[in-house]
Steps between C-alpha positions, in 0.01 A plus 500: 500500500642174360301198401527218754518138400369238741787254525595265785787592728649149480526257209629141515675269257532145636633223281762240433753487214585189301828517307655269241820540302594235246820464301401353160842522333839642601393852387116486515290518816147594603365665809138468615354677799137489617358684802135433586387759755217682671515877443237673710421736786365184672149646511405303187620190320317568172757533216781488759672191355776600257786313337838645406695303240837530330645286223831568325754328278867580557772458240858512631654664193847529657635407841446860616185589301145359503189595298152468656155502340158411636188642661371601842132466594419759766125427538432867572205712391736762352758258351458144383793351309832673431794380292826413672804578289859584575850388572721416797868586499732343760837671451653297786376263776435792737277724283183444297315760288145394406353727232178303480169680484283543698747462793860603430754482782870497590626236746822455699596164648568519874632148558507150350527163673619259227197359312281505813393865531569859410364838604441815293405862566313685226336827395250536218184648358168329456139548409313517829143489612226245477122452491301414814137411565354755742174612656427868437223729618330712236207724597469305825477164322775237530608334175774263391754657269856458368772742599824531299820687571784537250847632585866480416693334782863553593599172665795388706551165663704199599441144385660168585478221245558142615556180304177347367333835413438589865569825677361816654500874439426828678403802296415864563436793277345830412196545273465810285294614198206337679152518353 
């Protein structure tokens, strides 16, 4: 007989993302992203507040090639801070290959409306999972605990980017190597 683990059937991640991209020089830019959120089974709020953060510096080495370096703060019990390093190759205006860890992907432009908006479809891999604050029952006694899942995610999606760093995206995927 296997060992059962008392975990909630449903977990929630509710938050808002703040994004800033700044062009410092013709070939140097930064990207900052912060997502404060509540990650919980909604039976407890203790230790449920978490903050995701990303900060990178981009160097446009050539018109078709960009280097990226930085860090991502996951605010997870199993992973804290990871380096971000990689490169983006844009062989033509319709294709983009992002070999940046921890989330590489290949994108294909679907349409472009002058400088106002453009839409892309993509497929990629990513580090999945998170940490949530949960209430668990152990020997008949309820206690507050943290629950973490780690996986590799195959992702596919569509995003529309509008002038002024606005836009939307829809994403789906498949998680494997879950633990």
